[in-house]
Coordinates of C-alpha atoms in Angstrom, one line a residue:
Chain Y
M1 CA 33.1 -21.5 29.1
T2 CA 29.5 -20.9 28.1
P3 CA 28.0 -23.8 26.3
L4 CA 26.8 -23.1 22.9
I5 CA 23.6 -25.1 23.5
E6 CA 22.2 -25.8 26.9
A7 CA 18.9 -27.8 27.2
N8 CA 17.4 -28.1 30.6
R9 CA 14.6 -30.6 31.2
V10 CA 13.1 -30.0 27.8
S11 CA 9.8 -31.8 26.9
R12 CA 7.8 -31.6 23.8
T13 CA 4.3 -33.0 23.7
L14 CA 1.8 -33.1 20.8
A15 CA -1.7 -32.5 21.9
D16 CA -3.5 -33.4 18.6
P17 CA -5.0 -35.8 17.8
E18 CA -4.1 -37.6 21.0
P19 CA -1.5 -36.4 23.6
F20 CA 1.8 -37.8 22.5
T21 CA 5.2 -37.1 24.0
L22 CA 8.0 -36.6 21.5
V23 CA 10.7 -35.5 23.9
C24 CA 10.6 -35.9 27.7
D25 CA 12.7 -34.1 30.3
A26 CA 15.8 -34.0 28.1
S27 CA 18.9 -32.2 29.3
L28 CA 22.2 -31.7 27.6
S29 CA 24.8 -29.2 26.7
V30 CA 27.1 -28.7 23.8
A31 CA 30.4 -26.9 24.2
P32 CA 32.4 -25.1 21.4
G33 CA 34.6 -27.5 19.5
E34 CA 32.6 -30.5 20.6
M35 CA 31.0 -33.1 18.2
V36 CA 27.9 -34.8 19.8
A37 CA 26.0 -37.7 18.3
I38 CA 22.4 -38.4 19.3
V39 CA 21.6 -42.0 18.7
G40 CA 18.7 -44.3 19.3
P41 CA 16.1 -46.3 17.4
S42 CA 13.7 -44.8 15.0
G43 CA 10.9 -42.7 16.5
C44 CA 12.7 -42.3 19.8
G45 CA 12.6 -38.5 19.5
K46 CA 16.1 -37.7 18.1
S47 CA 15.0 -35.4 15.3
S48 CA 12.4 -33.8 17.5
L49 CA 15.1 -32.9 20.0
L50 CA 17.3 -31.5 17.2
Y51 CA 14.4 -29.3 16.0
L52 CA 14.0 -28.0 19.6
L53 CA 17.8 -27.4 19.9
G54 CA 17.7 -25.6 16.6
L55 CA 14.8 -23.3 17.6
L56 CA 12.6 -24.7 14.9
D57 CA 10.2 -26.0 17.4
R58 CA 9.2 -24.8 20.9
P59 CA 9.4 -27.0 23.9
T60 CA 6.2 -27.6 25.9
S61 CA 8.3 -27.3 29.0
G62 CA 11.9 -26.8 30.0
S63 CA 14.3 -24.2 28.6
I64 CA 16.9 -24.0 25.9
S65 CA 19.7 -21.5 25.8
I66 CA 21.8 -20.6 22.8
D67 CA 25.2 -18.9 23.5
G68 CA 23.9 -18.5 27.1
R69 CA 20.7 -16.7 25.9
V70 CA 17.5 -18.1 27.1
T71 CA 15.1 -18.5 24.1
E72 CA 11.6 -19.4 25.6
D73 CA 10.5 -15.8 25.8
L74 CA 11.9 -14.7 22.3
G75 CA 9.5 -13.9 19.6
E76 CA 9.4 -15.8 16.3
A77 CA 11.4 -13.1 14.6
E78 CA 14.3 -13.3 17.1
R79 CA 14.4 -17.1 17.0
T80 CA 14.4 -16.9 13.3
H81 CA 17.3 -14.4 13.4
I82 CA 19.3 -16.7 15.7
R83 CA 18.8 -19.6 13.2
L84 CA 20.0 -17.4 10.4
E85 CA 23.1 -16.1 12.2
R86 CA 24.1 -18.8 14.7
I87 CA 22.8 -22.2 13.5
G88 CA 23.4 -24.2 10.4
Y89 CA 21.3 -27.2 9.4
V90 CA 22.2 -30.3 7.4
F91 CA 19.4 -32.8 6.6
Q92 CA 19.4 -36.4 5.4
F93 CA 17.8 -35.1 2.1
H94 CA 19.9 -32.2 0.9
F95 CA 16.9 -29.9 0.4
L96 CA 18.8 -27.8 -2.0
L97 CA 16.6 -25.4 -4.0
P98 CA 16.5 -27.2 -7.4
E99 CA 16.1 -24.1 -9.4
L100 CA 19.4 -22.6 -8.1
T101 CA 23.0 -23.5 -8.8
A102 CA 25.3 -24.8 -6.1
L103 CA 26.8 -21.4 -5.7
A104 CA 23.4 -19.6 -5.5
N105 CA 22.2 -22.2 -2.9
V106 CA 25.2 -21.6 -0.7
A107 CA 24.8 -17.8 -1.2
L108 CA 21.1 -17.9 0.0
P109 CA 21.7 -17.5 3.7
M110 CA 24.3 -14.8 3.2
R111 CA 22.1 -12.9 0.9
R112 CA 19.2 -13.0 3.5
L113 CA 21.6 -11.9 6.3
A114 CA 22.8 -9.1 3.9
R115 CA 25.9 -8.3 5.9
L116 CA 28.3 -8.8 2.9
T117 CA 28.3 -7.2 -0.5
G118 CA 27.4 -9.2 -3.5
D119 CA 31.0 -9.8 -4.5
Q120 CA 31.9 -10.8 -1.0
I121 CA 29.0 -13.3 -0.9
A122 CA 30.1 -14.8 -4.2
E123 CA 33.6 -15.1 -3.1
R124 CA 32.7 -16.7 0.2
A125 CA 30.2 -19.1 -1.4
A126 CA 32.9 -20.2 -3.9
A127 CA 35.4 -20.6 -1.1
L128 CA 33.0 -22.8 0.9
L129 CA 32.4 -24.9 -2.1
E130 CA 36.1 -25.2 -2.7
K131 CA 36.4 -26.3 1.0
V132 CA 34.0 -29.2 0.6
G133 CA 35.7 -30.2 -2.6
L134 CA 33.3 -28.8 -5.1
G135 CA 35.2 -25.9 -6.5
D136 CA 34.4 -27.0 -10.0
G137 CA 30.7 -27.6 -9.4
A138 CA 29.7 -24.0 -8.5
G139 CA 27.5 -23.6 -11.6
K140 CA 25.9 -27.0 -11.4
R141 CA 22.2 -27.4 -10.5
P142 CA 21.3 -30.1 -7.9
E143 CA 19.8 -32.3 -10.5
R144 CA 23.2 -32.7 -12.1
M145 CA 25.0 -33.6 -8.9
S146 CA 25.5 -37.0 -7.2
G147 CA 24.1 -37.6 -3.8
G148 CA 27.4 -36.9 -2.2
E149 CA 28.0 -33.7 -4.0
R150 CA 24.5 -32.4 -3.0
Q151 CA 25.2 -33.2 0.6
R152 CA 28.5 -31.4 0.4
V153 CA 26.7 -28.3 -1.0
A154 CA 24.2 -28.6 1.8
I155 CA 27.1 -28.5 4.3
A156 CA 28.6 -25.6 2.6
R157 CA 25.3 -23.8 2.7
A158 CA 24.9 -24.6 6.4
L159 CA 28.2 -22.9 7.0
A160 CA 27.4 -19.9 4.9
N161 CA 26.8 -17.4 7.7
D162 CA 29.7 -18.9 9.7
P163 CA 27.4 -20.4 12.5
A164 CA 28.7 -21.5 15.8
I165 CA 26.4 -24.4 15.8
L166 CA 25.9 -27.1 13.2
L167 CA 22.8 -29.3 13.6
S168 CA 22.5 -32.4 11.3
D169 CA 19.8 -34.9 10.9
E170 CA 21.0 -38.2 9.5
P171 CA 23.6 -36.4 7.3
T172 CA 25.0 -39.7 5.9
G173 CA 21.7 -41.5 5.5
N174 CA 21.8 -41.4 1.8
L175 CA 25.6 -41.5 1.1
D176 CA 27.9 -44.3 0.3
S177 CA 30.8 -45.1 2.5
A178 CA 33.4 -42.8 0.8
N179 CA 31.0 -39.8 1.1
T180 CA 30.2 -40.8 4.6
R181 CA 33.9 -40.7 5.5
M182 CA 34.1 -37.3 3.9
V183 CA 31.2 -35.9 5.8
I184 CA 32.5 -37.3 9.1
A185 CA 35.9 -35.8 8.5
E186 CA 34.3 -32.5 7.6
F187 CA 32.2 -32.5 10.8
Q188 CA 35.3 -33.4 13.0
R189 CA 37.2 -30.6 11.3
L190 CA 34.4 -28.1 11.9
A191 CA 34.3 -29.0 15.6
H192 CA 37.9 -29.6 16.4
E193 CA 39.7 -27.1 14.1
E194 CA 37.0 -24.3 13.8
G195 CA 35.5 -24.7 17.3
R196 CA 32.0 -25.1 16.3
G197 CA 29.5 -27.2 18.2
V198 CA 28.4 -30.0 16.0
V199 CA 25.3 -32.1 16.9
C200 CA 24.5 -35.0 14.7
V201 CA 21.3 -37.2 14.9
T202 CA 22.4 -40.5 13.4
H203 CA 21.7 -44.2 12.9
D204 CA 25.1 -44.7 11.5
A205 CA 27.6 -46.3 13.9
T206 CA 30.5 -44.8 12.1
V207 CA 29.3 -41.4 12.6
A208 CA 28.4 -42.1 16.2
A209 CA 31.8 -43.5 16.8
A210 CA 33.5 -40.5 15.3
A211 CA 31.7 -38.1 17.8
D212 CA 33.3 -36.8 20.9
R213 CA 30.2 -37.8 22.9
R214 CA 27.1 -40.0 22.2
I215 CA 23.7 -39.4 23.7
H216 CA 21.3 -42.3 23.7
M217 CA 17.6 -41.8 23.5
L218 CA 14.7 -44.1 24.0
D219 CA 11.0 -43.3 23.9
G220 CA 11.7 -39.5 24.0
R221 CA 14.1 -39.7 26.9
I222 CA 17.8 -39.5 27.2
V223 CA 18.7 -42.8 28.7
A224 CA 22.5 -42.6 28.5
G225 CA 25.4 -40.5 27.5
D226 CA 29.1 -40.7 27.5
Chain F
M1 CA 13.9 -4.1 2.7
K2 CA 17.0 -5.9 3.7
G3 CA 17.6 -9.0 1.7
L4 CA 14.7 -8.4 -0.7
M5 CA 16.6 -9.2 -3.8
V6 CA 17.2 -12.8 -2.7
L7 CA 13.4 -13.3 -2.2
L8 CA 12.7 -11.9 -5.7
D9 CA 15.4 -14.2 -7.1
V10 CA 13.8 -17.2 -5.5
A11 CA 10.4 -16.1 -6.8
A12 CA 11.8 -15.7 -10.3
A13 CA 13.5 -19.1 -10.1
H14 CA 10.2 -20.7 -9.2
L15 CA 8.5 -19.0 -12.1
L16 CA 11.2 -19.9 -14.6
M17 CA 11.2 -23.6 -13.5
R18 CA 7.4 -23.7 -14.3
V19 CA 7.4 -22.0 -17.7
R20 CA 4.3 -23.6 -19.1
Q21 CA 2.1 -22.8 -16.1
T22 CA 3.6 -19.3 -15.9
V23 CA 3.0 -18.6 -19.5
V24 CA -0.7 -19.8 -19.2
A25 CA -1.2 -17.5 -16.2
V26 CA 0.5 -14.6 -18.1
A27 CA -1.6 -15.2 -21.2
G28 CA -4.8 -15.3 -19.0
V29 CA -4.0 -11.8 -17.6
G30 CA -2.8 -10.5 -21.0
V31 CA -6.0 -11.6 -22.8
G32 CA -8.1 -10.1 -19.9
V33 CA -6.3 -6.8 -20.0
G34 CA -6.3 -6.8 -23.8
F35 CA -10.1 -7.3 -24.1
F36 CA -10.7 -4.9 -21.2
L37 CA -9.0 -2.2 -23.2
A38 CA -10.7 -3.1 -26.5
V39 CA -14.2 -3.3 -24.9
S40 CA -13.8 -0.2 -22.7
G41 CA -12.2 1.7 -25.6
M42 CA -15.3 1.0 -27.7
M43 CA -17.8 1.7 -25.0
I44 CA -16.1 4.9 -23.6
G45 CA -15.3 6.1 -27.1
S46 CA -18.9 5.7 -28.2
Q47 CA -20.1 7.4 -25.0
N48 CA -17.7 10.3 -25.4
D49 CA -18.8 10.7 -29.0
F50 CA -22.4 10.6 -27.9
I51 CA -21.8 13.2 -25.1
K52 CA -19.9 15.4 -27.6
T53 CA -22.9 15.2 -30.0
L54 CA -25.1 16.1 -27.1
I55 CA -23.0 19.1 -26.3
D56 CA -22.6 20.2 -29.9
S57 CA -26.1 19.7 -31.0
A58 CA -27.5 22.6 -29.2
P59 CA -26.3 25.6 -27.1
H60 CA -24.7 24.7 -23.7
I61 CA -27.2 26.9 -21.9
V62 CA -30.7 27.9 -23.0
A63 CA -32.5 30.7 -21.2
S64 CA -36.2 30.8 -21.8
D65 CA -39.0 33.1 -20.8
E66 CA -40.3 30.5 -18.2
Q67 CA -39.9 30.3 -14.5
R68 CA -39.5 27.1 -12.5
S69 CA -42.1 28.3 -9.9
A70 CA -44.5 31.2 -9.5
A71 CA -43.0 34.4 -8.1
R72 CA -43.1 34.8 -4.4
Q73 CA -45.8 37.1 -3.0
P74 CA -44.5 40.4 -1.7
A75 CA -46.2 39.8 1.6
L76 CA -44.0 36.7 2.2
D77 CA -40.9 38.8 1.5
A78 CA -42.0 41.6 3.7
F79 CA -42.5 39.5 6.8
P80 CA -40.0 36.7 6.5
Q81 CA -40.3 35.7 10.1
A82 CA -44.1 35.8 10.3
A83 CA -46.6 33.2 9.6
V84 CA -48.2 34.7 6.4
T85 CA -50.9 33.0 4.4
V86 CA -51.9 34.5 1.1
R87 CA -55.2 33.2 -0.1
G88 CA -56.8 33.4 -3.4
V89 CA -53.8 34.4 -5.3
R90 CA -53.9 34.1 -9.2
P91 CA -50.6 34.5 -11.0
Q92 CA -50.6 37.6 -13.1
D93 CA -50.6 37.0 -16.8
E94 CA -47.1 37.6 -17.9
V95 CA -46.2 39.1 -21.2
R96 CA -44.2 36.3 -23.1
G97 CA -40.7 37.1 -23.9
L98 CA -37.6 37.8 -21.8
K99 CA -37.8 41.2 -20.2
D100 CA -34.7 43.3 -20.4
W101 CA -33.1 40.6 -22.5
P102 CA -30.2 42.9 -23.7
A103 CA -29.1 42.9 -20.1
L104 CA -29.4 39.0 -19.8
L105 CA -27.5 38.7 -23.0
A106 CA -24.7 41.0 -21.7
D107 CA -24.5 39.0 -18.6
A108 CA -24.1 35.7 -20.4
R109 CA -21.5 37.2 -22.6
A110 CA -19.6 38.4 -19.6
I111 CA -18.6 34.8 -18.9
P112 CA -15.0 34.7 -20.3
G113 CA -15.0 33.1 -23.8
A114 CA -18.7 32.6 -23.9
V115 CA -20.8 33.3 -27.0
A116 CA -24.5 34.2 -26.5
A117 CA -27.3 35.0 -29.0
P118 CA -30.8 36.1 -28.7
T119 CA -33.5 33.9 -30.3
L120 CA -37.2 34.0 -30.9
V121 CA -38.8 30.6 -31.1
G122 CA -42.4 29.9 -32.1
A123 CA -44.6 27.5 -34.0
V124 CA -45.5 28.2 -37.6
A125 CA -47.3 26.3 -40.3
V126 CA -45.5 26.0 -43.6
R127 CA -47.4 25.1 -46.8
F128 CA -46.1 24.1 -50.2
A129 CA -47.8 22.5 -53.1
G130 CA -50.9 21.8 -51.0
R131 CA -49.0 20.1 -48.2
T132 CA -48.8 21.7 -44.7
E133 CA -46.3 20.9 -42.0
A134 CA -45.7 22.3 -38.5
V135 CA -42.3 23.9 -38.0
S136 CA -40.7 25.2 -34.9
L137 CA -39.1 28.4 -36.3
N138 CA -36.0 29.7 -34.7
G139 CA -35.4 33.4 -35.4
I140 CA -31.7 33.7 -35.1
D141 CA -28.7 35.9 -35.7
P142 CA -26.9 33.8 -38.3
R143 CA -23.5 35.4 -37.6
I144 CA -23.6 34.4 -33.9
E145 CA -25.7 31.2 -34.2
G146 CA -23.1 29.6 -36.3
K147 CA -20.7 29.8 -33.4
L148 CA -23.2 28.3 -31.0
A149 CA -23.7 24.9 -32.6
K150 CA -22.4 23.0 -35.6
I151 CA -25.3 23.9 -37.7
E152 CA -23.1 25.2 -40.6
E153 CA -21.5 21.9 -41.1
S154 CA -24.9 20.2 -41.3
L155 CA -26.2 22.4 -44.1
I156 CA -26.6 21.3 -47.7
G157 CA -27.5 23.5 -50.6
G158 CA -26.6 26.8 -48.9
R159 CA -25.0 28.5 -45.8
L160 CA -26.3 30.1 -42.7
I161 CA -25.1 33.5 -43.7
D162 CA -27.4 33.3 -46.7
L163 CA -30.2 34.2 -44.3
E164 CA -28.7 37.7 -44.1
A165 CA -28.6 38.1 -47.9
R166 CA -32.3 37.0 -48.0
P167 CA -34.3 38.3 -45.0
D168 CA -37.2 36.1 -46.3
G169 CA -34.9 33.0 -46.3
I170 CA -35.7 29.9 -44.3
I171 CA -33.7 26.8 -43.5
V172 CA -35.6 23.5 -42.9
T173 CA -34.6 20.0 -42.5
R174 CA -34.2 17.6 -45.4
P175 CA -36.8 15.2 -44.1
M176 CA -39.2 18.2 -43.7
A177 CA -38.4 19.3 -47.3
D178 CA -38.9 15.7 -48.5
R179 CA -42.3 15.6 -46.9
L180 CA -43.3 18.9 -48.5
G181 CA -41.7 17.9 -51.8
A182 CA -39.7 21.1 -51.7
H183 CA -36.1 21.9 -52.6
V184 CA -33.6 24.6 -52.0
G185 CA -34.8 27.7 -53.9
D186 CA -38.5 26.9 -53.5
T187 CA -40.8 29.2 -51.7
L188 CA -42.9 28.2 -48.8
V189 CA -45.9 29.9 -47.3
V190 CA -45.4 30.4 -43.7
S191 CA -48.2 31.5 -41.3
S192 CA -47.8 32.1 -37.5
S193 CA -50.3 32.1 -34.7
A194 CA -50.4 35.9 -34.8
G195 CA -52.1 35.5 -38.2
T196 CA -49.2 36.8 -40.2
L197 CA -48.6 35.2 -43.5
Q198 CA -45.2 35.4 -45.3
R199 CA -43.6 33.8 -48.2
M200 CA -40.2 32.4 -47.4
R201 CA -37.6 30.9 -49.6
I202 CA -35.6 27.8 -48.7
V203 CA -31.9 28.9 -48.7
A204 CA -30.4 25.6 -47.3
L205 CA -31.5 22.3 -45.8
V206 CA -30.3 20.7 -42.5
D207 CA -29.0 17.2 -43.3
P208 CA -29.6 14.8 -40.4
D209 CA -26.9 12.3 -41.8
A210 CA -24.1 15.0 -41.8
R211 CA -22.9 13.6 -38.4
A212 CA -21.5 17.0 -37.7
G213 CA -22.9 16.7 -34.2
F214 CA -25.9 19.0 -34.9
Y215 CA -29.5 18.1 -35.5
A216 CA -32.3 19.6 -33.5
G217 CA -35.1 17.4 -34.9
D218 CA -37.1 17.2 -38.1
I219 CA -39.5 20.1 -37.3
A220 CA -36.8 22.7 -36.6
G221 CA -36.6 25.6 -39.0
Y222 CA -34.3 28.7 -39.0
G223 CA -34.9 32.2 -40.2
L224 CA -33.7 35.7 -39.3
L225 CA -34.5 37.0 -35.9
R226 CA -36.1 40.2 -37.2
T227 CA -38.1 38.2 -39.8
A228 CA -39.4 36.0 -36.9
Q229 CA -40.3 39.0 -34.9
V230 CA -42.3 40.4 -37.8
L231 CA -43.9 36.9 -38.3
F232 CA -44.9 36.6 -34.7
A233 CA -45.9 40.3 -34.5
R234 CA -43.5 40.6 -31.6
P235 CA -41.1 43.4 -32.6
N236 CA -38.0 43.6 -30.5
V237 CA -38.9 40.5 -28.4
V238 CA -36.8 37.4 -27.9
N239 CA -37.9 34.5 -25.8
Q240 CA -34.6 32.5 -25.6
I241 CA -31.0 33.2 -25.1
H242 CA -28.5 30.6 -26.4
V243 CA -25.1 30.4 -24.8
R244 CA -22.1 28.5 -25.7
L245 CA -19.3 28.2 -23.1
P246 CA -15.5 27.6 -23.6
N247 CA -15.8 24.7 -21.2
P248 CA -19.2 22.8 -21.4
Q249 CA -18.4 21.3 -17.9
T250 CA -19.2 24.6 -16.3
A251 CA -22.6 24.9 -17.9
E252 CA -24.5 23.6 -14.9
R253 CA -22.8 25.9 -12.5
D254 CA -23.1 29.0 -14.9
A255 CA -26.8 28.3 -15.5
A256 CA -27.6 28.1 -11.8
R257 CA -25.8 31.4 -11.3
L258 CA -27.6 33.2 -14.1
E259 CA -30.9 31.7 -13.0
A260 CA -30.4 32.9 -9.4
R261 CA -29.7 36.4 -10.7
W262 CA -32.4 36.7 -13.4
G263 CA -35.1 34.4 -12.2
Y264 CA -35.9 33.0 -15.7
K265 CA -35.2 29.3 -16.4
W266 CA -31.6 28.7 -17.6
V267 CA -31.2 25.1 -18.6
S268 CA -27.8 23.6 -19.1
W269 CA -27.1 20.8 -21.5
E270 CA -26.7 18.4 -18.6
E271 CA -30.1 19.2 -17.2
R272 CA -31.6 18.9 -20.7
S273 CA -30.0 15.5 -21.1
R274 CA -30.2 14.3 -17.5
D275 CA -32.2 11.1 -18.4
I276 CA -29.7 10.1 -21.1
L277 CA -26.7 10.9 -18.8
N278 CA -28.2 8.7 -16.1
L279 CA -28.6 5.9 -18.5
L280 CA -25.0 6.3 -19.5
V281 CA -24.0 5.8 -15.8
V282 CA -26.0 2.6 -15.7
R283 CA -24.3 1.5 -19.0
D284 CA -20.9 2.2 -17.4
V285 CA -21.6 0.2 -14.3
I286 CA -22.7 -2.8 -16.5
M287 CA -19.7 -2.4 -18.7
Y288 CA -17.2 -2.3 -15.9
A289 CA -19.0 -5.2 -14.1
V290 CA -18.7 -7.4 -17.2
I291 CA -15.1 -6.5 -18.1
S292 CA -14.0 -6.7 -14.4
A293 CA -15.3 -10.2 -14.5
I294 CA -12.8 -10.9 -17.3
L295 CA -10.0 -9.7 -15.0
V296 CA -11.2 -11.7 -12.0
V297 CA -11.3 -14.9 -14.2
A298 CA -7.8 -14.1 -15.3
S299 CA -6.7 -13.8 -11.7
F300 CA -7.8 -17.4 -11.2
G301 CA -4.9 -18.4 -13.4
I302 CA -2.6 -16.6 -11.0
Y303 CA -4.1 -18.2 -8.0
T304 CA -3.7 -21.7 -9.6
A305 CA -0.1 -20.9 -10.6
V306 CA 0.9 -19.6 -7.2
S307 CA -1.1 -22.4 -5.4
N308 CA 0.6 -25.1 -7.3
S309 CA 3.9 -23.4 -6.7
V310 CA 3.2 -23.4 -2.9
A311 CA 2.1 -27.1 -3.0
D312 CA 5.2 -28.1 -4.9
K313 CA 7.6 -26.1 -2.8
R314 CA 6.6 -27.1 0.7
R315 CA 10.0 -28.7 1.3
D316 CA 11.8 -25.6 0.0
I317 CA 9.7 -23.5 2.3
A318 CA 10.6 -25.7 5.2
I319 CA 14.3 -25.5 4.4
L320 CA 14.1 -21.7 3.9
R321 CA 12.4 -21.4 7.3
A322 CA 15.1 -23.7 8.9
M323 CA 17.9 -21.5 7.3
G324 CA 16.4 -18.3 9.0
F325 CA 14.0 -16.9 6.4
T326 CA 10.9 -15.5 8.2
E327 CA 7.3 -16.3 7.5
R328 CA 7.1 -12.8 6.0
D329 CA 10.0 -13.6 3.7
V330 CA 8.1 -16.8 2.5
Q331 CA 5.0 -14.7 2.0
V332 CA 6.8 -12.1 0.0
I333 CA 8.3 -14.8 -2.3
F334 CA 4.9 -16.1 -3.3
L335 CA 3.4 -12.7 -3.5
A336 CA 6.1 -11.6 -5.8
E337 CA 5.4 -14.6 -8.0
G338 CA 1.8 -13.5 -8.4
L339 CA 2.7 -9.9 -8.9
A340 CA 5.3 -10.7 -11.5
V341 CA 2.8 -12.8 -13.4
G342 CA 0.3 -10.0 -13.1
L343 CA 2.8 -7.4 -14.2
I344 CA 4.0 -9.3 -17.3
G345 CA 0.5 -10.1 -18.1
V346 CA -0.5 -6.5 -17.9
L347 CA 2.3 -5.5 -20.3
V348 CA 1.3 -8.3 -22.7
G349 CA -2.3 -7.1 -22.3
F350 CA -1.4 -3.5 -23.1
G351 CA 0.2 -4.7 -26.3
L352 CA -2.7 -6.9 -27.2
G353 CA -5.3 -4.1 -26.3
T354 CA -3.4 -1.6 -28.4
L355 CA -3.4 -4.0 -31.4
L356 CA -7.1 -4.8 -30.9
L357 CA -8.0 -1.0 -30.8
E358 CA -5.9 -0.4 -33.8
A359 CA -7.6 -3.3 -35.7
L360 CA -11.0 -1.9 -34.6
S361 CA -10.2 1.5 -35.9
H362 CA -9.6 0.0 -39.3
A363 CA -12.6 -2.2 -39.2
P364 CA -14.5 -1.9 -42.6
L365 CA -17.8 -1.0 -41.1
T366 CA -20.7 0.9 -42.8
M367 CA -23.8 2.5 -41.6
G368 CA -26.5 3.7 -44.1
G369 CA -24.1 2.9 -46.9
K370 CA -21.5 5.3 -45.5
P371 CA -18.2 4.2 -44.0
L372 CA -18.3 4.2 -40.3
V373 CA -15.2 4.9 -38.1
L374 CA -15.7 3.6 -34.6
P375 CA -15.2 6.2 -32.0
L376 CA -12.5 4.6 -29.7
D377 CA -11.1 5.9 -26.5
R378 CA -7.4 5.2 -26.2
G379 CA -6.8 7.3 -23.2
L380 CA -4.2 6.5 -20.6
R381 CA -6.9 6.3 -18.0
Q382 CA -8.2 3.0 -19.4
Y383 CA -4.7 1.6 -19.4
A384 CA -4.2 2.7 -15.8
V385 CA -7.6 1.2 -14.8
A386 CA -6.9 -2.1 -16.5
G387 CA -3.3 -2.3 -15.2
G388 CA -4.2 -1.3 -11.7
A389 CA -7.2 -3.6 -11.4
S390 CA -5.2 -6.5 -12.9
L391 CA -2.3 -6.0 -10.4
V392 CA -4.7 -5.7 -7.5
A393 CA -6.4 -8.9 -8.6
A394 CA -3.1 -10.5 -9.0
L395 CA -2.1 -9.5 -5.5
I396 CA -5.3 -10.8 -4.0
A397 CA -5.0 -14.0 -6.0
A398 CA -1.4 -14.6 -4.8
W399 CA -2.0 -13.4 -1.2
L400 CA -4.2 -16.5 -0.3
P401 CA -1.7 -19.1 -1.3
A402 CA 1.2 -16.9 0.0
R403 CA -0.4 -16.7 3.3
K404 CA -0.8 -20.5 3.3
A405 CA 2.9 -20.9 2.4
A406 CA 3.9 -18.6 5.2
S407 CA 1.9 -20.7 7.7
V408 CA 3.7 -23.9 6.7
D409 CA 5.2 -25.6 9.7
P410 CA 8.7 -26.5 8.8
V411 CA 8.9 -29.1 11.6
E412 CA 6.0 -30.9 10.2
I413 CA 7.5 -31.0 6.7
L414 CA 11.0 -32.0 7.8
R415 CA 9.6 -34.7 10.1
G416 CA 7.6 -36.1 7.2
A417 CA 10.6 -36.0 4.9
A418 CA 12.9 -37.8 7.4

């Protein structure tokens, strides 16, 4: 089976102001239906690796393939399109657009992809909110939601274009234990029931324990994995 | 463009969340456009009124018995390729007056819709009650001259056609009559350089304040053509042909064509008023420079609004980019914000400008004790210029911050937020 993500000896070095290696020689692969946690101390390069895997950043060396497609030589437009279509992001801070309702936030990626009609988009956005337990909150703006609700909207938005890959950066960092359990359960369901590849950067031992595999990083390197 | 509506919706959401700043930016553009319309309306209105007066005050083309340069020597025409020098040439004394003027007149009248009249102009001295004044007497055909310029509307005390009823009639200007102490009905003694003396009765006065668009100066006087010919002892001679065209804008072209054919000097109203028209161009440049500055200042408001929006929305930009929105998408969002502010501002400005023009048209102004109605230009052209210039300024003002927004590195923002 082709891995959803395959990173091969990926490094990322900042040249300015002084040379600094964020990620060094990292190799990993994520298969469909797999939930992988990347763990390690702060500043070890977890988030940097996630941005590389999600095509938000380009490696200084090494290669990353998404769905078996090598991405180094792709132009920015193609990489952006892959992000739009194949990758969903969930961050520690929900990053919902404060001007838009929950429904409008979830609809954003679908409207940009423009594969569905307006009615279909509204229907799917409502269904996604329902799925994360926010069926009643579709018309709410982020300012009127709790932290857990916002994060659930962010998950629904990440799933809007039905991506094969879900990348999350400290998704439970701002959540209480009940919401943390809800997020973990949702990630597991997305991986195990829907066959998506879920990569989760986390400090949270509960999240790490819930993952199928854990990758440990230190000083930019992958030092262990199970 | 695929997915454009979502970009416009995000832009609209940004603007609506920053109502106060959006309103200030819209007001800036609105005031700029409104005052642009009011100022340009006054300036162009007065200019058009002035040019109309220039056109109406005299015939569109005047042919006179002068030549722009001495006639070419026959030897030069006989040997066009040769090096010919003609020495000791003295131009022949020409008999004054237009030769074969009926043919010239017929040619001028051949222009569709044109009216042309023969005129004999000469200097005379008029005497009344011991006072003497110099007058430039125009011997005219009153039936045709009335169609050439708005002289009839400027007359007081009589009509142009009265000259036909009284061949010894003369029309002088009111200031001239005031200087002589004469009134309509008084008889002046008129003497010409030919030594002829004639008593002529004032049948009407030209009023310089009539604002009918006609006034040829204080010393102009009008009499019958045949009376002038007798006075100047030049029977059947005319030295000017006055032409009025259906379209004054063709005067320069028609004058050049007639001059090329007949040799005499045919002067269009544009050539006659060249210095004034050049001044008007300079005035236009100054006007547009000043009122464009208003629009540029208004665009600073847009720049500030969009810049602040970009600064506030860096995280949103980063997440949009992470979601799969392109750099161009981000640029379009902020350009649309600037354009929307500009567009709403332009519409507000159109309303304000229209109100200001309306107020100016009813302003209780007087000149010389008489009510003065400001000539205002309310043409669509000014609206188009103001609207177009404002939208271009808005786009430029928004483009700089939009470009900055597009260049935001999402990783840098996300890393900072983590």
